[in-house]
Tab-separated table of C-alpha atoms and ligand atoms in Angstrom:
chain	number	residue	atom	x	y	z
A	9	MET	CA	149.616	-85.670	-65.952
A	10	SER	CA	147.039	-88.341	-65.555
A	11	THR	CA	146.929	-91.466	-67.924
A	12	LEU	CA	144.210	-91.175	-70.616
A	13	HIS	CA	140.916	-93.240	-70.001
A	14	PRO	CA	140.551	-95.678	-72.857
A	15	ASP	CA	137.161	-94.557	-73.648
A	16	LEU	CA	138.389	-90.994	-74.352
A	17	GLU	CA	139.703	-89.833	-77.672
A	18	LYS	CA	141.637	-86.945	-76.262
A	19	VAL	CA	142.260	-84.727	-73.346
A	20	LEU	CA	140.643	-81.259	-73.949
A	21	LEU	CA	141.479	-79.642	-70.716
A	22	THR	CA	144.263	-80.946	-68.441
A	23	GLU	CA	144.091	-80.845	-64.527
A	24	GLU	CA	146.575	-77.988	-64.672
A	25	GLU	CA	144.520	-75.850	-67.094
A	26	LEU	CA	141.434	-76.332	-65.145
A	27	LYS	CA	142.847	-75.457	-61.751
A	28	ALA	CA	144.548	-72.244	-63.264
A	29	ARG	CA	141.266	-70.988	-64.903
A	30	VAL	CA	139.275	-71.751	-61.818
A	31	ALA	CA	141.549	-69.591	-59.788
A	32	GLN	CA	141.265	-66.928	-62.289
A	33	LEU	CA	137.385	-67.191	-62.121
A	34	GLY	CA	137.696	-67.198	-58.211
A	35	GLU	CA	139.662	-63.795	-58.383
A	36	GLU	CA	137.376	-62.020	-60.816
A	37	ILE	CA	134.159	-63.301	-58.828
A	38	SER	CA	135.867	-62.130	-55.550
A	39	ARG	CA	136.542	-58.762	-56.979
A	40	ASP	CA	133.176	-58.147	-58.547
A	41	TYR	CA	131.614	-59.058	-55.172
A	42	ALA	CA	133.763	-57.545	-52.774
A	43	GLY	CA	131.972	-56.603	-49.559
A	44	LYS	CA	128.808	-58.807	-50.624
A	45	GLU	CA	128.067	-62.301	-49.513
A	46	PRO	CA	126.786	-64.062	-52.818
A	47	VAL	CA	125.239	-67.398	-52.473
A	48	LEU	CA	126.784	-69.913	-55.053
A	49	VAL	CA	123.951	-72.077	-56.427
A	50	ALA	CA	125.036	-75.266	-58.004
A	51	ILE	CA	123.177	-77.273	-60.474
A	52	LEU	CA	123.633	-81.047	-59.417
A	53	ARG	CA	125.131	-83.437	-60.585
A	54	GLY	CA	127.328	-82.089	-63.167
A	55	SER	CA	128.711	-78.923	-61.333
A	56	TYR	CA	129.649	-80.536	-58.118
A	57	VAL	CA	133.383	-80.677	-58.663
A	58	PHE	CA	133.343	-77.213	-60.289
A	59	MET	CA	131.513	-76.013	-57.278
A	60	ALA	CA	133.870	-77.446	-54.836
A	61	ASP	CA	136.982	-75.811	-56.471
A	62	LEU	CA	135.275	-72.616	-57.310
A	63	SER	CA	134.056	-71.657	-53.914
A	64	ARG	CA	137.536	-72.581	-52.342
A	65	ALA	CA	139.095	-69.957	-54.865
A	66	LEU	CA	136.897	-67.150	-53.581
A	67	ASP	CA	138.495	-65.274	-50.752
A	68	ILE	CA	134.940	-63.185	-49.816
A	69	LEU	CA	132.031	-64.395	-47.560
A	70	CYS	CA	129.682	-66.613	-49.693
A	71	ARG	CA	127.090	-69.421	-49.074
A	72	VAL	CA	126.620	-72.459	-50.918
A	73	ASP	CA	123.255	-74.057	-51.865
A	74	PHE	CA	122.362	-76.883	-54.318
A	75	MET	CA	119.652	-77.692	-56.631
A	76	SER	CA	118.796	-80.579	-58.966
A	77	VAL	CA	116.702	-80.151	-62.056
A	78	SER	CA	115.605	-82.824	-64.875
A	79	SER	CA	114.916	-81.634	-68.512
A	80	TYR	CA	112.291	-83.167	-70.278
A	81	GLY	CA	114.675	-82.663	-73.381
A	82	ALA	CA	114.287	-80.430	-76.249
A	83	SER	CA	112.368	-83.227	-78.156
A	84	ALA	CA	109.960	-84.215	-75.706
A	85	THR	CA	108.552	-80.670	-75.421
A	86	SER	CA	109.006	-77.218	-77.218
A	87	SER	CA	108.910	-75.504	-74.009
A	88	GLY	CA	112.216	-76.737	-72.581
A	89	GLN	CA	110.620	-76.962	-69.349
A	90	VAL	CA	112.304	-78.246	-66.402
A	91	ASN	CA	111.345	-80.157	-63.182
A	92	ILE	CA	112.681	-79.525	-59.975
A	93	ILE	CA	113.983	-82.429	-58.240
A	94	LYS	CA	115.700	-81.146	-55.370
A	95	ASP	CA	115.196	-77.221	-54.272
A	96	LEU	CA	117.388	-74.834	-52.708
A	97	SER	CA	117.606	-75.133	-48.804
A	98	ASP	CA	117.379	-71.444	-48.170
A	99	SER	CA	115.388	-68.376	-49.634
A	100	ILE	CA	117.274	-66.364	-52.060
A	101	GLU	CA	115.178	-63.238	-51.701
A	102	GLY	CA	117.243	-60.056	-51.683
A	103	ARG	CA	120.420	-62.173	-52.171
A	104	ASP	CA	123.196	-61.855	-54.655
A	105	VAL	CA	123.002	-65.217	-56.495
A	106	ILE	CA	125.517	-66.843	-58.647
A	107	VAL	CA	124.408	-70.124	-60.603
A	108	VAL	CA	127.160	-72.414	-60.938
A	109	GLU	CA	126.722	-74.912	-63.784
A	110	ASP	CA	129.191	-77.464	-65.319
A	111	ILE	CA	128.259	-76.525	-69.159
A	112	LEU	CA	125.873	-74.207	-71.070
A	113	ASP	CA	124.791	-76.023	-74.194
A	114	THR	CA	121.368	-75.598	-75.883
A	115	GLY	CA	120.545	-73.184	-72.872
A	116	ASN	CA	116.952	-74.821	-72.502
A	117	THR	CA	117.723	-75.840	-68.651
A	118	LEU	CA	119.265	-72.542	-67.448
A	119	HIS	CA	116.854	-70.513	-69.591
A	120	TYR	CA	113.922	-71.897	-67.874
A	121	LEU	CA	115.619	-72.166	-64.332
A	122	PHE	CA	116.504	-68.432	-64.500
A	123	GLN	CA	112.856	-67.776	-64.817
A	124	ILE	CA	112.249	-69.701	-61.798
A	125	LEU	CA	114.892	-67.935	-59.695
A	126	GLN	CA	114.121	-64.568	-60.991
A	127	ALA	CA	110.575	-64.952	-59.732
A	128	ARG	CA	112.086	-65.450	-56.173
A	129	HIS	CA	113.604	-61.683	-56.377
A	130	PRO	CA	117.127	-62.238	-55.523
A	131	ALA	CA	118.893	-58.772	-55.353
A	132	SER	CA	121.009	-60.078	-58.434
A	133	LEU	CA	121.353	-63.167	-60.729
A	134	LYS	CA	124.355	-64.126	-62.500
A	135	LEU	CA	125.502	-67.308	-64.278
A	136	CYS	CA	129.106	-68.932	-64.096
A	137	VAL	CA	129.643	-71.869	-66.318
A	138	LEU	CA	133.087	-73.932	-66.512
A	139	LEU	CA	132.157	-74.779	-70.274
A	140	ASP	CA	130.509	-72.970	-72.873
A	141	LYS	CA	129.365	-74.390	-76.158
A	142	PRO	CA	127.903	-71.405	-77.998
A	143	SER	CA	127.499	-73.365	-81.389
A	144	ARG	CA	124.706	-75.370	-79.826
A	145	ARG	CA	122.565	-72.395	-78.243
A	146	THR	CA	118.925	-72.334	-79.111
A	147	LYS	CA	117.714	-70.229	-76.220
A	148	PRO	CA	118.782	-66.405	-75.550
A	149	ILE	CA	121.000	-67.004	-72.617
A	150	SER	CA	124.574	-66.205	-71.951
A	151	ALA	CA	126.877	-66.613	-68.977
A	152	ASP	CA	128.534	-63.917	-67.030
A	153	TYR	CA	131.515	-65.828	-66.228
A	154	VAL	CA	132.814	-68.325	-68.612
A	155	GLY	CA	135.720	-70.810	-67.911
A	156	PHE	CA	136.343	-72.074	-71.317
A	157	THR	CA	134.542	-71.994	-74.626
A	158	VAL	CA	134.725	-75.432	-76.249
A	159	PRO	CA	133.930	-77.095	-79.629
A	160	ASP	CA	130.738	-78.896	-80.145
A	161	GLU	CA	132.001	-82.444	-78.917
A	162	PHE	CA	130.752	-84.536	-76.287
A	163	VAL	CA	132.977	-83.957	-73.224
A	164	VAL	CA	133.356	-85.811	-69.702
A	165	GLY	CA	135.221	-85.607	-66.566
A	166	TYR	CA	135.529	-82.986	-63.839
A	167	GLY	CA	131.876	-83.443	-62.950
A	168	LEU	CA	130.487	-84.042	-66.528
A	169	ASP	CA	129.035	-87.537	-67.275
A	170	TYR	CA	128.021	-89.881	-70.172
A	171	ASN	CA	125.532	-92.287	-68.625
A	172	GLU	CA	126.702	-91.336	-65.027
A	173	HIS	CA	130.070	-92.244	-65.612
A	174	TYR	CA	133.498	-90.342	-65.789
A	175	ARG	CA	132.374	-87.635	-63.714
A	176	ASN	CA	135.342	-88.541	-61.229
A	177	LEU	CA	138.068	-87.985	-63.876
A	178	PRO	CA	140.245	-84.916	-62.737
A	179	TYR	CA	140.562	-83.468	-66.287
A	180	ILE	CA	138.119	-82.930	-69.297
A	181	GLY	CA	138.272	-85.324	-72.264
A	182	VAL	CA	136.251	-85.882	-75.469
A	183	LEU	CA	134.357	-89.009	-75.261
A	184	LYS	CA	134.992	-91.549	-78.461
A	185	ARG	CA	132.351	-91.943	-80.678
A	186	GLU	CA	132.111	-95.548	-80.328
A	187	VAL	CA	131.261	-95.348	-76.684
A	188	TYR	CA	128.175	-93.573	-77.311
A	189	ALA	CA	127.387	-95.284	-80.665
A	190	LYS	CA	126.965	-98.587	-78.788
A	191	ASP	CA	123.736	-97.278	-76.931
B	224	LIG	P1	121.051	-77.696	-72.191
B	224	LIG	O1	119.766	-77.365	-71.497
B	224	LIG	O2	121.028	-78.325	-73.303
B	224	LIG	O3	122.074	-76.379	-71.889
B	224	LIG	O4	121.834	-78.783	-71.065
B	224	LIG	C1	123.000	-78.585	-70.417
B	224	LIG	C2	123.249	-79.928	-69.565
B	224	LIG	O5	123.340	-80.981	-70.726
B	224	LIG	C3	124.296	-79.727	-68.969
B	224	LIG	O6	124.191	-79.450	-67.473
B	224	LIG	C4	124.983	-81.306	-68.923
B	224	LIG	O7	124.226	-81.777	-67.933
B	224	LIG	C5	124.499	-81.910	-70.355
B	224	LIG	N1	125.540	-81.756	-71.259
B	224	LIG	C6	125.634	-80.904	-72.458
B	224	LIG	N2	126.654	-80.978	-73.185
B	224	LIG	C7	127.444	-81.967	-72.556
B	224	LIG	C8	128.645	-82.634	-72.561
B	224	LIG	O8	129.534	-82.344	-73.707
B	224	LIG	N3	129.041	-83.605	-71.908
B	224	LIG	C9	128.398	-83.596	-70.878
B	224	LIG	N4	127.243	-83.429	-70.547
B	224	LIG	C10	126.669	-82.530	-71.340
B	225	LIG	MG1	124.212	-80.848	-65.823
């Protein structure tokens, strides 16, 4: 068990819990995509750790690709439009695509991104998120695979950041309010 980082209030998901759940998701996806060759599309940067572990939990052929988007944020625009900072390297036309994301929060980013990806005519398009915060949702989107449903608290670690920090923590914890109240 890793020691708790001083900026964190508590550990929400331990390394062991994450490992066990990611293994289950890997089994589930391997079963659902047996005989196929899905493309795992990770949305950078938050999902890099989840992607690395999830892809290694699959025992089927798969490809990996990466995309980076920036959100204008719900306050800046009502459309929730996102900018593509880095696009996929390969075409997804006719392929079975699984988008891999760290957390589904309001759903703005993924709702918009799914419209972009759907327009490229994949054979299928599914969503796998490590964390789901359903209480925050403002867009009609849900994930096909969910690691954990979490309460409305700001969490960091295992890829998730606050101001680009804490991504490398091997567990997921709740950030102390005083840390983000300073900014
Ligand atoms: P959405 O468009 O509101 O669903 O935004 C999702 C993005 O917000 C995620 O990909 C994260 O980058 C970020 N995010 C939302 N909640 C948290 C959190 O609790 N911790 C860290 N990042 C978060
Ligand atoms: Mg993110």
